[in-house]
Amino acid sequence: MSWKSIAWSTAALLLLLTLATPLNVMTTFLIMTPFVVLYTTLNPKTFVLHLIPIGIIAYFLSGAAGPVVITLGFFFLVPAMAMGHLYKKGKSARTAITVGFVIVLAQLLLELVLFSALFDINLKAELTSMLTDNLKQLENGDMFKTGWAAETAKEFSNAIMTMLPMLLLVSAFLFTVVTHGLSRLSLRRAEIQAPALPLAKIWRVPRSLVLYYLIAMVASLVMTEEAGGYWSIVIANLVPILRFVFTVQAIGFFFFLADAKKWPRAVPLLLCIPLLLFPPAYIIGLIDAAFPLRKYFVK
């Protein structure tokens, strides 16, 4: 048992404990990394010997929140073990991220089904109730007219439920990509070569996505506000998902441009900040996907 494995076990324990605190907003994106590193660097038996005390200590130190912490810990443990196993087998970064993404997404969907079926929870009703209680504080302060809280909460919950597929997809994607990036850096320090993603400068999305985006945009403009059902939900989620994809394409374009112009490595990183903070910038990626824009910057 090396000091490095003990250090990573301690990190896993501390991150598990934060799940019962407001810090979980940030730490949930970090929690898979220690488990990935432990699984990759240890044999299965030793990994379990580390895992048992982590779970026991986290359960008792979390108090009343112990069951929730252990449940969430198991949620992140499964995709972490899958990604670690693929790193051990020398699989590509794309394979590891795809498998991790699918597992996280499947678990999120399964949890929604279980909560709705076993506990008879109406997610939309619960969300509306929670938002109404929070917004009533503003209504009681005479800032808004009576009934504003209930009406606004209903509109917000409808919007969130409509966008739920996109939120689940983006969440699962971020969990796995952040975990891969951090795990790869950590494993490299342990002299274990984890696969890298393709260089950002060669990131390209299929040109057919441009056509799908145009169709989705036309459909969203034609569709009335009162429209409902399956296709309205599909269109409402497809547009922002494709915009996110084109934002990734735009990031690749900036790295390509920096390489072609021999700019310092920090330049494309700095350019990505306004790109992510200014959503309409996805148009750069859309243009890059639709036209052979890059060839004009290569001599």
Tab-separated table of C-alpha atoms in Angstrom:
chain	number	residue	atom	x	y	z
A	1	MET	CA	0.000	0.000	0.000
A	2	SER	CA	1.820	3.128	-1.207
A	3	TRP	CA	1.467	6.651	0.099
A	4	LYS	CA	0.091	7.710	-3.313
A	5	SER	CA	-2.843	5.298	-3.085
A	6	ILE	CA	-3.502	6.479	0.482
A	7	ALA	CA	-3.443	10.089	-0.722
A	8	TRP	CA	-5.931	9.342	-3.508
A	9	SER	CA	-8.143	7.420	-1.067
A	10	THR	CA	-8.102	10.444	1.241
A	11	ALA	CA	-9.032	12.696	-1.679
A	12	ALA	CA	-11.921	10.370	-2.572
A	13	LEU	CA	-13.128	10.414	1.044
A	14	LEU	CA	-12.985	14.218	1.314
A	15	LEU	CA	-14.856	14.633	-1.970
A	16	LEU	CA	-17.532	12.178	-0.812
A	17	LEU	CA	-17.996	14.168	2.394
A	18	THR	CA	-18.567	17.368	0.418
A	19	LEU	CA	-21.635	15.791	-1.224
A	20	ALA	CA	-23.568	16.598	1.957
A	21	THR	CA	-22.530	20.274	1.772
A	22	PRO	CA	-23.186	23.210	-0.587
A	23	LEU	CA	-19.750	22.546	-2.077
A	24	ASN	CA	-21.254	19.626	-4.018
A	25	VAL	CA	-22.066	22.014	-6.871
A	26	MET	CA	-18.356	22.032	-7.721
A	27	THR	CA	-17.037	18.785	-6.250
A	28	THR	CA	-19.426	16.486	-8.134
A	29	PHE	CA	-17.334	17.110	-11.248
A	30	LEU	CA	-14.168	16.032	-9.403
A	31	ILE	CA	-15.363	12.999	-7.479
A	32	MET	CA	-14.851	10.379	-10.199
A	33	THR	CA	-11.171	11.203	-10.703
A	34	PRO	CA	-9.738	9.625	-7.496
A	35	PHE	CA	-11.674	6.414	-8.157
A	36	VAL	CA	-10.445	6.293	-11.773
A	37	VAL	CA	-6.835	6.733	-10.631
A	38	LEU	CA	-7.163	4.138	-7.850
A	39	TYR	CA	-8.770	1.559	-10.140
A	40	THR	CA	-6.181	2.118	-12.870
A	41	THR	CA	-3.139	1.957	-10.601
A	42	LEU	CA	-4.258	-0.874	-8.280
A	43	ASN	CA	-5.276	-4.466	-8.839
A	44	PRO	CA	-8.989	-5.219	-8.203
A	45	LYS	CA	-8.433	-6.786	-4.764
A	46	THR	CA	-6.349	-3.875	-3.467
A	47	PHE	CA	-8.853	-1.419	-4.961
A	48	VAL	CA	-11.673	-3.026	-2.963
A	49	LEU	CA	-9.523	-2.899	0.209
A	50	HIS	CA	-9.234	0.875	-0.324
A	51	LEU	CA	-12.885	1.243	-1.235
A	52	ILE	CA	-14.379	-0.376	1.885
A	53	PRO	CA	-12.871	1.997	4.492
A	54	ILE	CA	-13.641	4.997	2.262
A	55	GLY	CA	-17.329	4.027	2.190
A	56	ILE	CA	-17.546	3.219	5.923
A	57	ILE	CA	-15.850	6.427	7.057
A	58	ALA	CA	-17.861	8.574	4.638
A	59	TYR	CA	-21.106	6.977	5.839
A	60	PHE	CA	-20.532	7.657	9.529
A	61	LEU	CA	-18.971	11.112	9.172
A	62	SER	CA	-21.892	12.272	6.991
A	63	GLY	CA	-24.395	11.687	9.800
A	64	ALA	CA	-28.004	11.717	8.668
A	65	ALA	CA	-26.881	12.281	5.087
A	66	GLY	CA	-24.851	9.055	5.130
A	67	PRO	CA	-27.224	6.975	2.947
A	68	VAL	CA	-27.423	9.765	0.362
A	69	VAL	CA	-23.646	10.162	0.275
A	70	ILE	CA	-23.103	6.414	-0.199
A	71	THR	CA	-25.760	6.269	-2.926
A	72	LEU	CA	-24.173	9.167	-4.816
A	73	GLY	CA	-20.749	7.642	-4.270
A	74	PHE	CA	-21.886	4.405	-5.884
A	75	PHE	CA	-23.407	6.439	-8.735
A	76	PHE	CA	-19.997	7.914	-9.570
A	77	LEU	CA	-18.061	4.742	-8.759
A	78	VAL	CA	-19.580	2.667	-11.576
A	79	PRO	CA	-18.529	4.893	-14.527
A	80	ALA	CA	-15.193	5.595	-12.814
A	81	MET	CA	-14.402	1.872	-12.659
A	82	ALA	CA	-15.463	1.437	-16.293
A	83	MET	CA	-13.188	4.258	-17.458
A	84	GLY	CA	-10.311	2.978	-15.305
A	85	HIS	CA	-10.718	-0.500	-16.757
A	86	LEU	CA	-10.523	0.893	-20.298
A	87	TYR	CA	-7.387	2.861	-19.433
A	88	LYS	CA	-5.824	-0.367	-18.164
A	89	LYS	CA	-6.701	-2.079	-21.433
A	90	GLY	CA	-5.092	0.735	-23.427
A	91	LYS	CA	-8.319	1.771	-25.146
A	92	SER	CA	-8.637	5.160	-26.829
A	93	ALA	CA	-9.779	8.301	-25.025
A	94	ARG	CA	-12.839	8.418	-27.258
A	95	THR	CA	-13.863	4.913	-26.161
A	96	ALA	CA	-13.356	5.692	-22.471
A	97	ILE	CA	-15.311	8.941	-22.669
A	98	THR	CA	-18.118	7.350	-24.689
A	99	VAL	CA	-18.520	4.443	-22.261
A	100	GLY	CA	-18.397	6.772	-19.247
A	101	PHE	CA	-20.909	9.115	-20.882
A	102	VAL	CA	-23.351	6.290	-21.673
A	103	ILE	CA	-23.131	4.857	-18.145
A	104	VAL	CA	-23.663	8.232	-16.440
A	105	LEU	CA	-26.583	9.057	-18.756
A	106	ALA	CA	-28.154	5.618	-18.216
A	107	GLN	CA	-27.848	6.003	-14.442
A	108	LEU	CA	-29.426	9.469	-14.527
A	109	LEU	CA	-32.370	8.138	-16.528
A	110	LEU	CA	-32.692	5.105	-14.245
A	111	GLU	CA	-32.765	7.331	-11.160
A	112	LEU	CA	-35.544	9.444	-12.646
A	113	VAL	CA	-37.590	6.306	-13.359
A	114	LEU	CA	-36.968	4.823	-9.908
A	115	PHE	CA	-37.833	8.024	-8.060
A	116	SER	CA	-41.031	8.388	-10.050
A	117	ALA	CA	-42.076	4.723	-9.726
A	118	LEU	CA	-40.916	3.695	-6.246
A	119	PHE	CA	-41.584	6.923	-4.387
A	120	ASP	CA	-44.528	8.073	-6.494
A	121	ILE	CA	-42.843	11.420	-7.095
A	122	ASN	CA	-44.149	13.771	-9.730
A	123	LEU	CA	-40.940	15.551	-10.693
A	124	LYS	CA	-42.718	18.429	-12.401
A	125	ALA	CA	-45.078	18.992	-9.465
A	126	GLU	CA	-42.213	18.844	-6.947
A	127	LEU	CA	-40.155	21.284	-8.993
A	128	THR	CA	-43.093	23.688	-9.312
A	129	SER	CA	-43.734	23.522	-5.568
A	130	MET	CA	-40.080	24.190	-4.721
A	131	LEU	CA	-39.852	27.145	-7.113
A	132	THR	CA	-43.140	28.562	-5.843
A	133	ASP	CA	-41.928	28.486	-2.225
A	134	ASN	CA	-38.705	30.289	-3.165
A	135	LEU	CA	-40.376	32.893	-5.379
A	136	LYS	CA	-43.057	33.699	-2.806
A	137	GLN	CA	-40.405	35.470	-0.763
A	138	LEU	CA	-40.241	38.082	-3.517
A	139	GLU	CA	-44.016	38.184	-3.828
A	140	ASN	CA	-44.463	38.694	-0.064
A	141	GLY	CA	-42.021	41.575	-0.217
A	142	ASP	CA	-44.483	43.501	-2.408
A	143	MET	CA	-42.054	43.423	-5.308
A	144	PHE	CA	-44.537	41.569	-7.521
A	145	LYS	CA	-48.277	41.188	-7.712
A	146	THR	CA	-50.176	38.369	-6.032
A	147	GLY	CA	-50.087	35.128	-7.982
A	148	TRP	CA	-46.831	35.992	-9.727
A	149	ALA	CA	-44.868	33.326	-7.843
A	150	ALA	CA	-47.169	30.441	-8.786
A	151	GLU	CA	-47.414	31.511	-12.427
A	152	THR	CA	-43.663	32.062	-12.817
A	153	ALA	CA	-42.836	28.778	-11.066
A	154	LYS	CA	-45.148	26.921	-13.424
A	155	GLU	CA	-43.484	28.479	-16.491
A	156	PHE	CA	-39.992	27.719	-15.167
A	157	SER	CA	-40.839	24.105	-14.352
A	158	ASN	CA	-42.377	23.625	-17.805
A	159	ALA	CA	-39.236	25.016	-19.431
A	160	ILE	CA	-36.933	22.861	-17.282
A	161	MET	CA	-38.932	19.684	-17.967
A	162	THR	CA	-38.894	20.442	-21.691
A	163	MET	CA	-35.131	20.957	-21.635
A	164	LEU	CA	-34.475	17.998	-19.329
A	165	PRO	CA	-33.055	15.717	-22.079
A	166	MET	CA	-30.504	18.362	-23.053
A	167	LEU	CA	-29.582	19.000	-19.405
A	168	LEU	CA	-29.012	15.283	-18.835
A	169	LEU	CA	-26.891	14.941	-21.985
A	170	VAL	CA	-24.731	17.975	-21.210
A	171	SER	CA	-24.311	16.923	-17.550
A	172	ALA	CA	-23.224	13.398	-18.489
A	173	PHE	CA	-20.832	14.805	-21.107
A	174	LEU	CA	-19.224	17.262	-18.669
A	175	PHE	CA	-18.846	14.630	-15.946
A	176	THR	CA	-16.934	12.299	-18.251
A	177	VAL	CA	-14.835	14.889	-20.098
A	178	VAL	CA	-13.695	16.618	-16.886
A	179	THR	CA	-12.938	13.225	-15.326
A	180	HIS	CA	-10.918	12.123	-18.351
A	181	GLY	CA	-8.875	15.324	-18.399
A	182	LEU	CA	-8.058	15.258	-14.687
A	183	SER	CA	-7.466	11.494	-14.616
A	184	ARG	CA	-5.087	11.646	-17.561
A	185	LEU	CA	-2.992	14.366	-15.900
A	186	SER	CA	-2.944	12.434	-12.620
A	187	LEU	CA	-2.026	9.125	-14.241
A	188	ARG	CA	0.734	10.769	-16.253
A	189	ARG	CA	2.337	11.925	-13.007
A	190	ALA	CA	2.171	8.322	-11.844
A	191	GLU	CA	4.052	7.400	-15.045
A	192	ILE	CA	1.004	5.685	-16.529
A	193	GLN	CA	0.192	6.730	-20.076
A	194	ALA	CA	-3.538	7.348	-20.382
A	195	PRO	CA	-4.837	7.986	-23.929
A	196	ALA	CA	-5.281	11.576	-25.021
A	197	LEU	CA	-8.103	13.072	-27.043
A	198	PRO	CA	-7.260	14.185	-30.585
A	199	LEU	CA	-5.631	17.615	-30.714
A	200	ALA	CA	-8.196	20.402	-30.550
A	201	LYS	CA	-6.943	21.867	-33.829
A	202	ILE	CA	-8.245	18.844	-35.777
A	203	TRP	CA	-11.677	18.713	-34.126
A	204	ARG	CA	-14.293	18.616	-36.881
A	205	VAL	CA	-17.983	17.751	-36.784
A	206	PRO	CA	-19.891	16.158	-39.696
A	207	ARG	CA	-21.134	18.737	-42.207
A	208	SER	CA	-24.544	17.028	-42.152
A	209	LEU	CA	-25.131	18.537	-38.690
A	210	VAL	CA	-25.469	21.942	-40.377
A	211	LEU	CA	-28.445	20.634	-42.362
A	212	TYR	CA	-30.002	19.129	-39.237
A	213	TYR	CA	-29.567	22.445	-37.457
A	214	LEU	CA	-31.253	24.395	-40.262
A	215	ILE	CA	-34.177	21.947	-40.275
A	216	ALA	CA	-34.498	22.215	-36.490
A	217	MET	CA	-34.408	26.018	-36.645
A	218	VAL	CA	-37.115	26.159	-39.322
A	219	ALA	CA	-39.238	23.705	-37.329
A	220	SER	CA	-38.838	25.782	-34.153
A	221	LEU	CA	-39.943	28.938	-36.001
A	222	VAL	CA	-42.961	27.242	-37.554
A	223	MET	CA	-44.039	25.537	-34.345
A	224	THR	CA	-46.500	27.554	-32.273
A	225	GLU	CA	-46.072	28.244	-28.547
A	226	GLU	CA	-49.103	26.076	-27.815
A	227	ALA	CA	-47.593	23.096	-29.621
A	228	GLY	CA	-46.799	20.136	-27.432
A	229	GLY	CA	-45.952	16.494	-27.624
A	230	TYR	CA	-42.923	14.491	-28.633
A	231	TRP	CA	-41.702	16.552	-31.597
A	232	SER	CA	-41.861	19.880	-29.772
A	233	ILE	CA	-39.640	18.434	-27.032
A	234	VAL	CA	-37.237	16.999	-29.638
A	235	ILE	CA	-36.902	20.332	-31.438
A	236	ALA	CA	-36.598	22.304	-28.194
A	237	ASN	CA	-33.649	20.130	-27.156
A	238	LEU	CA	-32.048	19.579	-30.557
A	239	VAL	CA	-31.372	23.267	-31.238
A	240	PRO	CA	-29.329	23.991	-28.062
A	241	ILE	CA	-27.526	20.635	-28.300
A	242	LEU	CA	-26.392	21.399	-31.863
A	243	ARG	CA	-25.375	24.903	-30.821
A	244	PHE	CA	-23.223	23.358	-28.116
A	245	VAL	CA	-21.662	21.053	-30.738
A	246	PHE	CA	-20.873	24.022	-32.985
A	247	THR	CA	-19.331	25.806	-30.003
A	248	VAL	CA	-16.954	22.849	-29.666
A	249	GLN	CA	-16.234	23.176	-33.399
A	250	ALA	CA	-15.445	26.865	-32.874
A	251	ILE	CA	-12.973	25.943	-30.130
A	252	GLY	CA	-11.276	23.608	-32.574
A	253	PHE	CA	-11.172	26.384	-35.164
A	254	PHE	CA	-9.410	28.775	-32.777
A	255	PHE	CA	-6.786	26.152	-31.945
A	256	PHE	CA	-6.319	25.478	-35.671
A	257	LEU	CA	-5.930	29.205	-36.335
A	258	ALA	CA	-3.415	29.578	-33.509
A	259	ASP	CA	-1.376	26.688	-34.903
A	260	ALA	CA	-1.505	28.019	-38.465
A	261	LYS	CA	-0.465	31.519	-37.388
A	262	LYS	CA	2.111	30.260	-34.845
A	263	TRP	CA	0.401	32.109	-32.005
A	264	PRO	CA	1.399	31.414	-28.395
A	265	ARG	CA	-0.447	28.446	-26.882
A	266	ALA	CA	-2.221	30.688	-24.390
A	267	VAL	CA	-3.985	32.669	-27.140
A	268	PRO	CA	-6.593	30.031	-28.165
A	269	LEU	CA	-7.287	29.307	-24.496
A	270	LEU	CA	-8.001	32.986	-23.880
A	271	LEU	CA	-10.179	33.167	-27.000
A	272	CYS	CA	-12.269	30.250	-25.746
A	273	ILE	CA	-13.365	32.189	-22.653
A	274	PRO	CA	-15.560	34.762	-24.479
A	275	LEU	CA	-16.652	31.961	-26.813
A	276	LEU	CA	-18.138	30.031	-23.893
A	277	LEU	CA	-19.523	33.139	-22.181
A	278	PHE	CA	-21.123	34.553	-25.351
A	279	PRO	CA	-23.521	31.866	-26.676
A	280	PRO	CA	-24.106	33.411	-30.164
A	281	ALA	CA	-20.418	32.763	-30.873
A	282	TYR	CA	-21.436	29.230	-31.876
A	283	ILE	CA	-22.001	30.767	-35.328
A	284	ILE	CA	-18.219	30.642	-35.851
A	285	GLY	CA	-18.332	26.877	-35.473
A	286	LEU	CA	-21.406	26.654	-37.689
A	287	ILE	CA	-19.630	28.532	-40.491
A	288	ASP	CA	-16.486	26.445	-40.031
A	289	ALA	CA	-18.547	23.248	-40.334
A	290	ALA	CA	-20.528	24.444	-43.348
A	291	PHE	CA	-17.685	25.891	-45.442
A	292	PRO	CA	-13.984	25.063	-46.038
A	293	LEU	CA	-13.038	28.029	-43.901
A	294	ARG	CA	-9.727	26.631	-42.674
A	295	LYS	CA	-8.076	26.310	-46.069
A	296	TYR	CA	-8.031	30.123	-46.384
A	297	PHE	CA	-5.680	30.334	-43.391
A	298	VAL	CA	-3.188	27.806	-44.713
A	299	LYS	CA	-0.639	28.842	-47.310
